[in-house]
Coordinates of C-alpha atoms and ligand atoms in Angstrom, one line a residue:
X1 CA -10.4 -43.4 3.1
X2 CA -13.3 -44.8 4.0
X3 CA -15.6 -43.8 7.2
X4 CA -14.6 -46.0 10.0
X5 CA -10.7 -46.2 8.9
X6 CA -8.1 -46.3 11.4
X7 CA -6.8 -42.8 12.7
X8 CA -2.7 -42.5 13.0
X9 CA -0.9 -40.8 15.6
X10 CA 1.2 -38.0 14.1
X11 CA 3.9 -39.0 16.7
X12 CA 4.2 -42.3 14.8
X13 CA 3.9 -41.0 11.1
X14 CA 6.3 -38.4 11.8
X15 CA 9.3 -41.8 12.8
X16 CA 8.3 -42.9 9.4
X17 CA 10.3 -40.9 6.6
X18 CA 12.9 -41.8 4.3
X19 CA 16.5 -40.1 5.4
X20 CA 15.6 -38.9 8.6
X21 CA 19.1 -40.6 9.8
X22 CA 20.9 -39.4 6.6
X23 CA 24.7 -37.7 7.7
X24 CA 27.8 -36.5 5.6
X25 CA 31.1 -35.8 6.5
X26 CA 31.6 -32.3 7.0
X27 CA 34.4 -29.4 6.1
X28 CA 35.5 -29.9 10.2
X29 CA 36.0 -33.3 9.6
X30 CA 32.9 -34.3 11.6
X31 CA 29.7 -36.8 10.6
X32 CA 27.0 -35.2 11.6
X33 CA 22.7 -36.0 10.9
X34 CA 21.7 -34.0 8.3
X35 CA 19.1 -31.1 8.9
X36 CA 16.9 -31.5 6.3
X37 CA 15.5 -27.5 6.0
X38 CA 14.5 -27.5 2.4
X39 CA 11.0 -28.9 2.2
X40 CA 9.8 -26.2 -0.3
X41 CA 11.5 -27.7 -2.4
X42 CA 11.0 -30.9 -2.0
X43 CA 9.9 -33.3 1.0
X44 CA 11.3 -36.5 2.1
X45 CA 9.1 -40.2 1.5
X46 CA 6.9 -41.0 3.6
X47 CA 7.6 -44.6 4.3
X48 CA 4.1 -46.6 4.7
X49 CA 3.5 -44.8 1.3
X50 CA 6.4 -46.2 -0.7
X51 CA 6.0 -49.9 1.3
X52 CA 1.8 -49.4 -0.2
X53 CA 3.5 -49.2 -4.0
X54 CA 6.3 -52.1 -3.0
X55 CA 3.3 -54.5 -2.3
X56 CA 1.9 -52.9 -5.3
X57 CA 4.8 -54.2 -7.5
X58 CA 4.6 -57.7 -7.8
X59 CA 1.0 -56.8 -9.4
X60 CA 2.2 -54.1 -11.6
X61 CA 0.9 -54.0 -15.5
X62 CA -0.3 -51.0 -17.2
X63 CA -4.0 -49.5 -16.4
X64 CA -4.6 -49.6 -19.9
X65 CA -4.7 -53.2 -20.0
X66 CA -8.3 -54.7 -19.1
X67 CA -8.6 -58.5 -18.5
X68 CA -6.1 -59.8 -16.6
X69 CA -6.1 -60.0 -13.0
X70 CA -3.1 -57.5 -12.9
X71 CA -4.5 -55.0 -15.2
X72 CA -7.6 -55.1 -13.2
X73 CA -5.6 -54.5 -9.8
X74 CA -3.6 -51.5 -11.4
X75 CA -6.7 -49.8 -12.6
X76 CA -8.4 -50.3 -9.6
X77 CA -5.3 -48.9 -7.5
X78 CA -5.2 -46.0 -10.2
X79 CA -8.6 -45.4 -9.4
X80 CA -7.9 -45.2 -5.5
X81 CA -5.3 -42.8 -6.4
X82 CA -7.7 -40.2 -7.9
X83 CA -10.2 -40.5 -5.5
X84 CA -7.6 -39.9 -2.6
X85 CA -7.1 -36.8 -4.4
X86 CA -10.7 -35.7 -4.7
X87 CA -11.6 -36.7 -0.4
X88 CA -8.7 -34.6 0.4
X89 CA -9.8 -31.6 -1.2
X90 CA -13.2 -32.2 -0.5
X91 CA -14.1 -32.1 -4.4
X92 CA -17.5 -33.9 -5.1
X93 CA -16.8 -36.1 -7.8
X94 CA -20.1 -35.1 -9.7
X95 CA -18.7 -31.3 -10.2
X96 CA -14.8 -31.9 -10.0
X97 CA -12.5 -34.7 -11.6
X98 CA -8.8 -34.9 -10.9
X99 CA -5.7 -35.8 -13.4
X100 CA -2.0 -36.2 -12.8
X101 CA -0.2 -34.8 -15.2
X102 CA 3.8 -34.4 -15.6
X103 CA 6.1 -35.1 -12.7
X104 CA 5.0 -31.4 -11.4
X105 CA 2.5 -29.0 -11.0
X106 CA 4.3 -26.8 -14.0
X107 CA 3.0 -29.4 -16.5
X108 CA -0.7 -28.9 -14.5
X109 CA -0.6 -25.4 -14.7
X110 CA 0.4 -25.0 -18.6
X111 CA -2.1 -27.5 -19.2
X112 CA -4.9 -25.3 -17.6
X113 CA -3.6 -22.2 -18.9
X114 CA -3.5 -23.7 -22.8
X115 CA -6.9 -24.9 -22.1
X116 CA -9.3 -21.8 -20.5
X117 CA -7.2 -20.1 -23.0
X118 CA -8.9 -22.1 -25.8
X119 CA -12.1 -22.2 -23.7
X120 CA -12.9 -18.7 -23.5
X121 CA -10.4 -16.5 -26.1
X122 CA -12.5 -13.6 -25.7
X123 CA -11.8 -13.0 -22.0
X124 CA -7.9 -12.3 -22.5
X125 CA -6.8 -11.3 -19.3
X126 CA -5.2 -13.4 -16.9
X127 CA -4.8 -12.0 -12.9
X128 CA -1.7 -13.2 -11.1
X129 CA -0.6 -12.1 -8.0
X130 CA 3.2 -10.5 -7.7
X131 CA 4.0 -13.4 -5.4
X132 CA 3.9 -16.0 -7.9
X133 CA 6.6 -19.1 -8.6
X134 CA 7.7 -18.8 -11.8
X135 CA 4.8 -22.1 -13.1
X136 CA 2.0 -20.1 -12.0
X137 CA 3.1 -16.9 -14.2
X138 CA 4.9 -18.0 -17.5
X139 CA 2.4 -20.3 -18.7
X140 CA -0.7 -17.3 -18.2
X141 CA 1.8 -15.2 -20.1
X142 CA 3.0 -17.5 -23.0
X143 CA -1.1 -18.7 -23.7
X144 CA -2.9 -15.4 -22.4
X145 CA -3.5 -12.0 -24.5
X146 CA -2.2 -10.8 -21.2
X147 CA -1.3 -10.8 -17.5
X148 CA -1.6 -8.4 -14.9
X149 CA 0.2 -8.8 -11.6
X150 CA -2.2 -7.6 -8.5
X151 CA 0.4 -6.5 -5.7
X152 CA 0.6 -7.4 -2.0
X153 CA -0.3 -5.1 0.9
X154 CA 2.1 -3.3 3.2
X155 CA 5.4 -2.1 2.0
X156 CA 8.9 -4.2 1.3
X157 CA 10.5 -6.0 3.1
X158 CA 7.2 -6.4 5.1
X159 CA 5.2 -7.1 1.7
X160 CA 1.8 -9.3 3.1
X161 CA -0.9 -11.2 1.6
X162 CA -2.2 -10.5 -2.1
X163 CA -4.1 -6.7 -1.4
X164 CA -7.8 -7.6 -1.9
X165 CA -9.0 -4.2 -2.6
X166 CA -6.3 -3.9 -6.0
X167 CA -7.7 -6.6 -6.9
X168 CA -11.5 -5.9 -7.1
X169 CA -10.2 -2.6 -8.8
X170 CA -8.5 -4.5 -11.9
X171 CA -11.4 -6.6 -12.4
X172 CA -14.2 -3.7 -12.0
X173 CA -12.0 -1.8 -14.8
X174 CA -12.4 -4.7 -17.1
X175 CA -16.0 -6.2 -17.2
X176 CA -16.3 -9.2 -19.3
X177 CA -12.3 -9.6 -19.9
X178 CA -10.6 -11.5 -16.8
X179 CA -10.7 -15.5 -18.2
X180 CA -9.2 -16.3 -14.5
X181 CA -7.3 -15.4 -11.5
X182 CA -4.1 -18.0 -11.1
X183 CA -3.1 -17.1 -7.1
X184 CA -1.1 -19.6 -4.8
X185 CA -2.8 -20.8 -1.5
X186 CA 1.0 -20.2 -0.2
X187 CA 3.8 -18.8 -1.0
X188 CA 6.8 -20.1 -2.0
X189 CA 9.0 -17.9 -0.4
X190 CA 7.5 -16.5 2.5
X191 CA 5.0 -18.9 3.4
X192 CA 2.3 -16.2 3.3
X193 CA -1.4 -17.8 3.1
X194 CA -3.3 -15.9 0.4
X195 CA -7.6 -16.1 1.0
X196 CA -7.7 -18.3 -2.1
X197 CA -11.9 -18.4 -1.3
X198 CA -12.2 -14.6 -0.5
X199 CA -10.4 -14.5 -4.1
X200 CA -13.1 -17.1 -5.5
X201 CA -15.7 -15.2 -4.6
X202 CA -14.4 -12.1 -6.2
X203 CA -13.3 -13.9 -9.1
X204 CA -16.6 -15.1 -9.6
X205 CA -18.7 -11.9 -8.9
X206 CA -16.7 -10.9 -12.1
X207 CA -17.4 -13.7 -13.9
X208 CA -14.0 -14.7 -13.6
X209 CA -12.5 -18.1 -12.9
X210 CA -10.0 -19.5 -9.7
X211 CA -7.0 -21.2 -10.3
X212 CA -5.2 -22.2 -7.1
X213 CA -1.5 -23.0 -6.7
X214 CA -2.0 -25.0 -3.9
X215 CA 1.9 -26.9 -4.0
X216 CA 2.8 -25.3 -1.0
X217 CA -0.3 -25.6 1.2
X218 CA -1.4 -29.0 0.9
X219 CA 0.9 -30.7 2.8
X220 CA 0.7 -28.0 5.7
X221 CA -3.3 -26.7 6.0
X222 CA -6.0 -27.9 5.6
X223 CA -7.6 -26.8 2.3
X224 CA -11.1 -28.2 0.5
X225 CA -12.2 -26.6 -2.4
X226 CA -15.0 -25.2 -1.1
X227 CA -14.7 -23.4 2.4
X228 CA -18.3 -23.0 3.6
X229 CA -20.6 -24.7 0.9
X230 CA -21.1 -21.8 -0.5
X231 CA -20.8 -22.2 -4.8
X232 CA -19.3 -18.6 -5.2
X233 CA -16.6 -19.4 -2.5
X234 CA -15.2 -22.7 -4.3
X235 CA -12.3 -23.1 -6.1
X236 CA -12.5 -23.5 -10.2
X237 CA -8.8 -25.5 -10.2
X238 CA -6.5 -26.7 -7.8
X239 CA -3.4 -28.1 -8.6
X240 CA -0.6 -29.5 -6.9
X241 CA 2.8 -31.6 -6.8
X242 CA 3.1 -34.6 -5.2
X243 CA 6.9 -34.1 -4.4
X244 CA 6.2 -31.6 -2.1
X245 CA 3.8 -33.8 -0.1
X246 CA 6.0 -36.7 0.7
X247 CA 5.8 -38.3 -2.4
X248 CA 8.6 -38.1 -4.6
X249 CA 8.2 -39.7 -7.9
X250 CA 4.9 -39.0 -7.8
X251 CA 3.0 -36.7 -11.1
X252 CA 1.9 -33.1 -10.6
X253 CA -2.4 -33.5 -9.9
X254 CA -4.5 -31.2 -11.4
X255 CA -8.3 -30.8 -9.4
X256 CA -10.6 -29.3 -11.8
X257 CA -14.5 -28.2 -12.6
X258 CA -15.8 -30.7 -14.8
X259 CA -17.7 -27.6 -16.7
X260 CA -14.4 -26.2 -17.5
X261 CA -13.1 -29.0 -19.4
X262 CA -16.5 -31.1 -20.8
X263 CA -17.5 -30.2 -24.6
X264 CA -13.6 -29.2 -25.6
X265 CA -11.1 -31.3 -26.5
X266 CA -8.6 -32.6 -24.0
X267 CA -5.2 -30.4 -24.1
X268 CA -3.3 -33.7 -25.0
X269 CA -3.9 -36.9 -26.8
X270 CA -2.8 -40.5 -27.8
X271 CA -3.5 -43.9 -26.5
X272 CA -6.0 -44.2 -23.4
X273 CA -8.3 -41.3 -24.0
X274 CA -10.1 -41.8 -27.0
X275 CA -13.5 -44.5 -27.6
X276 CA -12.4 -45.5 -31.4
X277 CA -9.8 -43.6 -34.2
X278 CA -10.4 -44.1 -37.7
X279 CA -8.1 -42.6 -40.2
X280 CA -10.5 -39.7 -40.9
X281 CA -10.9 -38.9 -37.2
X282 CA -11.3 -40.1 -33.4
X283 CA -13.7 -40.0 -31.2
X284 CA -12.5 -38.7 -27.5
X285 CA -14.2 -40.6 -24.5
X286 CA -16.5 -38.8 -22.5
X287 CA -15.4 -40.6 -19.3
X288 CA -13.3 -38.8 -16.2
X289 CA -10.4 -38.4 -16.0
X290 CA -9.3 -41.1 -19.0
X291 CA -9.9 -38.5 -21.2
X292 CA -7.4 -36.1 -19.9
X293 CA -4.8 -38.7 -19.4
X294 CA -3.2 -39.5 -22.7
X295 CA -0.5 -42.2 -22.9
X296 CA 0.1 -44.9 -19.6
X297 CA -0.1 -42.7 -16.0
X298 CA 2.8 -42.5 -13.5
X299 CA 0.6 -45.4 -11.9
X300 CA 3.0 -46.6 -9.1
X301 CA 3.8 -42.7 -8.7
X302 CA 0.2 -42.1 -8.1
X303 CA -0.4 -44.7 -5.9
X304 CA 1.6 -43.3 -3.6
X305 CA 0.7 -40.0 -3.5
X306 CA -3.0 -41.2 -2.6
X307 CA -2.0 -43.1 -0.2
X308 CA 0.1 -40.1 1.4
X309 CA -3.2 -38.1 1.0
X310 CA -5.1 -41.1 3.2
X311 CA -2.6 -41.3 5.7
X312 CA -2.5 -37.3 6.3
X313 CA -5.8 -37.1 6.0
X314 CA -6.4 -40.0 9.1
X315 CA -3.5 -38.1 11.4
X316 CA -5.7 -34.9 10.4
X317 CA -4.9 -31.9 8.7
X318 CA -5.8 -29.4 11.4
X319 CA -3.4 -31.4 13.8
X320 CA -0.5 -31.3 11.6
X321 CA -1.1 -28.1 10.3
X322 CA -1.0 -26.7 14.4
X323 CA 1.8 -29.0 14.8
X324 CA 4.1 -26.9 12.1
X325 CA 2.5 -23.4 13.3
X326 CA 4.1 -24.3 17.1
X327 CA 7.3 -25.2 15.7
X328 CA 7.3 -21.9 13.1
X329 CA 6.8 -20.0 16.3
X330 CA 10.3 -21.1 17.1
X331 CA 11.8 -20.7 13.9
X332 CA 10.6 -17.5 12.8
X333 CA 10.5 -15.7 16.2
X334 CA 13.9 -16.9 17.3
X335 CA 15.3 -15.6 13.7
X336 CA 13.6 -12.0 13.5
X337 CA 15.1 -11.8 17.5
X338 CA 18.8 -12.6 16.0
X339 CA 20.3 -9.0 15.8
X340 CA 21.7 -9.3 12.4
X341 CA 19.3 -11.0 10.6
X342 CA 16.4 -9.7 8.3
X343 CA 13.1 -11.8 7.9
X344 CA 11.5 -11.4 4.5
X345 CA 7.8 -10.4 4.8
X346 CA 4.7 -9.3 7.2
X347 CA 5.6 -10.5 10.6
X348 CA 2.5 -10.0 11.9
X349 CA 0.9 -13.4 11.8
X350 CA -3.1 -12.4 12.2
X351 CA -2.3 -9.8 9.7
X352 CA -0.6 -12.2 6.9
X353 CA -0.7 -15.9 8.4
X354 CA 2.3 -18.4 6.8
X355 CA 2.9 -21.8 6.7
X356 CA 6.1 -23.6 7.5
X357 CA 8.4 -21.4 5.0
X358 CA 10.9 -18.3 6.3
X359 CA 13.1 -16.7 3.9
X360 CA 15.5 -14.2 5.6
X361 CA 19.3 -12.5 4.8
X362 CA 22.5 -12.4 7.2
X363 CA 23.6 -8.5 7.1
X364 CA 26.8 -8.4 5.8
X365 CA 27.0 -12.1 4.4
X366 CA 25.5 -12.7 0.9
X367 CA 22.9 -15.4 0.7
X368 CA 25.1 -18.0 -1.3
X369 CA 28.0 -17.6 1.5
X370 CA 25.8 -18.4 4.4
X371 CA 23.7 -21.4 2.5
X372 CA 27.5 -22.8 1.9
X373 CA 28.2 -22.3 5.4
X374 CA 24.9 -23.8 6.6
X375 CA 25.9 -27.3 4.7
X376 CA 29.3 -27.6 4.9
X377 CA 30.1 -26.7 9.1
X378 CA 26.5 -27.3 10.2
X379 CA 24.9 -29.7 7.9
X380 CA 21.9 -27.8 7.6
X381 CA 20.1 -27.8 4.4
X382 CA 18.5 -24.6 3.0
X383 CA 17.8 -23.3 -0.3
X384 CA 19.3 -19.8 -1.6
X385 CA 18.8 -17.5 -4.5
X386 CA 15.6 -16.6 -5.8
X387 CA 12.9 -19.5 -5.2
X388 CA 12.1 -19.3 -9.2
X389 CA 9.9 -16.3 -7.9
X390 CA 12.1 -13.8 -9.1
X391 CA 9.5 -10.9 -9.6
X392 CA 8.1 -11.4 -5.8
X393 CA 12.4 -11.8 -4.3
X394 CA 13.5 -8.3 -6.1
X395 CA 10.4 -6.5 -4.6
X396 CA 11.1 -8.0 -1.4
X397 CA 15.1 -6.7 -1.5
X398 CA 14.1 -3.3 -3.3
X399 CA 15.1 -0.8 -0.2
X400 CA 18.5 -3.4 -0.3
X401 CA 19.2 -3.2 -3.5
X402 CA 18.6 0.4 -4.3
X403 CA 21.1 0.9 -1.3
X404 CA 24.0 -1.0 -3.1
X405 CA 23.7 2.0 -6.2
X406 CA 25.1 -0.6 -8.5
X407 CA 26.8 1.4 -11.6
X408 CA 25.6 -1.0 -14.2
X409 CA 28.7 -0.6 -16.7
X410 CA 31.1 -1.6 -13.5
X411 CA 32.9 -4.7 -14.5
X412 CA 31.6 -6.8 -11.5
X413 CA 28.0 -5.2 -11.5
X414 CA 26.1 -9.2 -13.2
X415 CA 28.4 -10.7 -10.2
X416 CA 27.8 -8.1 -7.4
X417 CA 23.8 -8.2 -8.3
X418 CA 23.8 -11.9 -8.4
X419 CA 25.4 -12.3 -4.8
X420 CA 22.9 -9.7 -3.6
X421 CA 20.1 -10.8 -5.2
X422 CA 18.8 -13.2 -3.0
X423 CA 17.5 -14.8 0.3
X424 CA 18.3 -18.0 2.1
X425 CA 15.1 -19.9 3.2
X426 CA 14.2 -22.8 5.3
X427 CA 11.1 -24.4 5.3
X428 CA 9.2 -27.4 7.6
X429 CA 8.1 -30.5 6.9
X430 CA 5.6 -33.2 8.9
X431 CA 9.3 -35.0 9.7
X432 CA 11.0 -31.2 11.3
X433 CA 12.2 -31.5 15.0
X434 CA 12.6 -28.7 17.7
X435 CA 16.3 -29.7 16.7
X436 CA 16.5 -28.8 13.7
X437 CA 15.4 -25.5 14.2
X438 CA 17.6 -25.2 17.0
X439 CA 20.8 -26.0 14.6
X440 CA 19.7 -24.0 12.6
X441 CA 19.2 -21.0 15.0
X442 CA 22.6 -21.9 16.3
X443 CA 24.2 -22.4 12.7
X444 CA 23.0 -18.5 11.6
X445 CA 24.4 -17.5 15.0
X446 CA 27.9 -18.9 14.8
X447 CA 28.2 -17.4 11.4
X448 CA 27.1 -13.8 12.4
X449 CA 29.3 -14.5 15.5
X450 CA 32.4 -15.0 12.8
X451 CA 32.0 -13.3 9.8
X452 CA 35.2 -12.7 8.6
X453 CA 36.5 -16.6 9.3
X454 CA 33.5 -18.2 7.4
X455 CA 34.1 -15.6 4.5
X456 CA 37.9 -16.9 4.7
X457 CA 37.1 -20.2 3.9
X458 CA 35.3 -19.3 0.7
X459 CA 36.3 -18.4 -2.8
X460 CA 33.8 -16.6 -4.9
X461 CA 33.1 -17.3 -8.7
X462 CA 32.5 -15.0 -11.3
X463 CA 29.4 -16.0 -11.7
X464 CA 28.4 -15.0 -8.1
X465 CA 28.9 -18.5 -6.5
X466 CA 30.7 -19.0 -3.4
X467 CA 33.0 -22.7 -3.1
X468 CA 35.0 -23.3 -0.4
X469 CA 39.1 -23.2 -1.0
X470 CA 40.1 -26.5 0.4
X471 CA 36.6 -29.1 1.5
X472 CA 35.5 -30.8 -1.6
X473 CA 32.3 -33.3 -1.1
X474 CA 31.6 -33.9 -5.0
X475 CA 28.1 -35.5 -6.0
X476 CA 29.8 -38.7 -7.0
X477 CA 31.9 -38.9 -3.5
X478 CA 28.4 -39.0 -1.8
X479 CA 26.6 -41.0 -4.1
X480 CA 27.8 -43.4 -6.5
X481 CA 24.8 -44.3 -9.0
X482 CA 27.1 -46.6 -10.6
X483 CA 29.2 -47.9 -7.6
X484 CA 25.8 -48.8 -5.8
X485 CA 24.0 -50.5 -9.0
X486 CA 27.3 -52.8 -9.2
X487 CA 26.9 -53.5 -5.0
X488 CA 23.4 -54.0 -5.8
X489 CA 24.6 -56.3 -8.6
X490 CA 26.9 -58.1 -6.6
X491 CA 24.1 -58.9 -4.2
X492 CA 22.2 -61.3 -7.1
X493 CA 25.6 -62.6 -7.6
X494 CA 25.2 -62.5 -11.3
Ligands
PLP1 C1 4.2 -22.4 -5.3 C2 4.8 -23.3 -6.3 N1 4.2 -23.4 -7.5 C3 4.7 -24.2 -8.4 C4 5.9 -24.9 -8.2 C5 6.5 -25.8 -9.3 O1 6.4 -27.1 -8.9 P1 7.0 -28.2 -9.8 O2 8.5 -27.9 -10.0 O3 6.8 -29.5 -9.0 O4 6.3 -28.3 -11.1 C6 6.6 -24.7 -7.0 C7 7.9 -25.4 -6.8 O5 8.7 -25.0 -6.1 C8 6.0 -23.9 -6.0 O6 6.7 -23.7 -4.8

């Protein structure tokens, strides 16, 4: 974005999404707007973006082309891309360079893992925090010696932030042998803000390296990778997904030190990143980031996650990000005031701060009934089950699950502990209305209100699932791939 660019209401930017209209028929027989609660998972388009890579299109070649006009256009609009990514965290270009990689942050984060791995294999411990998703704990475990998980202050189901103080103790017991600490800005789960540049500062006073999981923040706060200027207080890595910032089918973007990468070889190769292969060798370019992006990039992909990155970054991160913590007011107070419902983690917000994301239980309703419920009589969609944070979930439910006293040779015990083991979660995106958090409000008190009728209506599986007895709405019912290609088809009259 460039100094005297045109600001953008959030008022208007928040008309412009893909599916906002979006409705289904539901088990009552009603068509009703869908309530799109699931943004953790993954957002909905933002509209100017995809209409930036549709006048893109007609130019379209491959970035590794050079000469012709088109080539030139798609390099140039590659280019754009990456330093979108760079202005929004506030990375200077000189120290940082940034890569998409994947369709995800996992690919990012097994990427960086493989590679300070390699860079330093004398420091072989790894620091993750116990609130972790799944892609910023597996890969530190399958490339480091090993992984310690720091813990999270207070005391379940009120678990907080990661606990500071346990931290500097694991890294004052072993001088010399942290590599890095992989922490998310946010979780996944709870929304809980971790002090990713308190964290930094730590790291680094222990010679340790910052990794930072930023997939949930950076569409919700704004976060730079350095918070005051000062050097100890920046982030080493950030990485991201773009399908959790309003672009889907966008690459996972990985922000990182130059110094960490420079002088080793680049974790993948092939076409694009080398300066000349013989058959005795190659020689890998020195330029950023060609030399970290084997193979052709995800170029209309990235394309539009820059220019989701310029637009947010014109509305202003601090306005959207006060925007969401008004309507989070709503959605989290009016849940914890429910009597019947449980909110997962601190609820004290100057203690442990969140973003947009509240993950909460229904007593005497198991999560998969009311997520069911939620969709098919109220057309609100949440997700359920364990967040692919399964470590951070079971120490969250630990007084609840004790209290079943499963006997684990009981025949139903795997069922029992999967229809337990869980949460239902909704979470907030730039597009979310005081309407939809009112549904939803009203959704999780009609189903307290009637129990036993919604749990009527549902047949449980034996592998914990819950499907209703009589409503079916079948993938294909709703969405046709084929059925629309041949309408699409029958458009070009061929
Ligand atoms: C905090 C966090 N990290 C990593 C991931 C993995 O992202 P992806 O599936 O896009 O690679 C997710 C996805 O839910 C996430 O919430």
């Amino acid at each position: 974005m460039n100094q005297h660019a045109q600001t953008v209401s959030l008022s208007a930017i928040q008309q412009d999404f893909n599916g906002l209209d979006t409705g289904y028929r539901l088990a009552d027989g009603r068509f009703v707007r869908r309530h799109y609660l699931d943004s953790a998972a993954s957002t909905l388009a933002l509209g100017c973006a995809r209409r930036l890579t549709d006048v893109l299109l007609p130019h379209y070649a491959n970035s590794h082309s050079q000469l012709h006009f088109s080539a030139r256009i798609a390099s140039h609009a590659l280019d754009w891309a990456h330093a979108q990514v760079l202005r929004f965290l506030g990375a200077d270009p000189v120290d940082y360079t940034a890569f998409f990689a994947g369709s995800g942050c996992t690919a990012a984060l097994n990427r960086l893992a493989r590679g300070l791995a390699a860079r330093r294999p004398e420091c072989k411990l790894v620091l993750v925090s116990l609130m972790e998703h799944h892609a910023n704990d597996l890969p530190h475990r399958k490339q480091a010696g090993r992984v310690v998980h720091i813990p999270l202050t207070g005391a379940s189901p009120a678990l907080g932030t990661v606990d500071l103080a346990a931290l500097a103790d694991v890294l004052e017991q072993h001088p010399g042998q942290v590599n890095y600490i992989a922490i998310s800005a946010a979780s996944n789960v709870t929304g809980i803000i971790n002090p990713v540049h308190d964290i930094a500062a730590l790291a680094h006073a222990h010679g340790a390296w910052v990794v930072v999981d930023a997939s949930q923040a950076l569409a919700h706060a704004p976060l730079a990778c350095s918070d005051t200027g000062a050097p100890e207080r920046a982030l080493d890595a950030v990485v991201f997904s773009g399908h959790k910032l309003y672009a889907p089918g966008s690459p996972g973007v990985a922000v990182v030190r130059r110094a960490l990468l420079e002088g080793q070889e680049p974790d993948e190769v092939g076409g694009g990143m080398v300066e000349d292969v013989h058959l005795a060798g190659y020689e890998i370019a020195s330029r950023f980031p060609d030399r970290e992006e084997a193979g052709t990039p995800n170029i209309l992909g990235a394309v539009q996650l820059g220019a989701v990155l310029n637009v947010l970054q014109r509305v202003g991160m601090a306005q959207i990000h006060a925007a969401e913590q008004t309507l989070l007011a709503d959605l989290l107070g009016g849940l914890a005031a429910l009597p019947g419902v449980r909110v997962y983690g601190d609820l004290d917000l100057a203690r442990s701060p969140r973003l947009g994301t509240v993950a909460f239980n229904l007593a005497g309703l198991e999560h998969g009934l009311v997520a069911a419920a939620l969709n098919d009589y109220h057309n609100i969609a949440v997700r359920n089950g364990c967040f692919c944070a399964h470590p951070y979930v079971r120490e969250l439910l630990k007084p609840e699950l004790w209290a079943l006293e499963l006997d684990p040779d009981a025949e139903d015990a795997v069922a029992t502990l999967k229809r337990q083991q869980g949460m239902v979660r909704a979470s907030l995106g730039l597009y979310s209305r005081s309407d939809d958090v009112a549904a939803l409000l009203a959704g999780v008190g009609d189903l307290l209100a009637r129990p036993a009728y919604y749990r009527a209506q549902y047949q449980t599986t034996a592998d914990g699932n819950f499907v209703h007895r009589t409503f079916t709405a079948s993938a294909e019912s709703l969405f046709d791939p084929e059925a629309e290609l041949t309408r699409i088809l029958g458009d070009l009259r061929c």
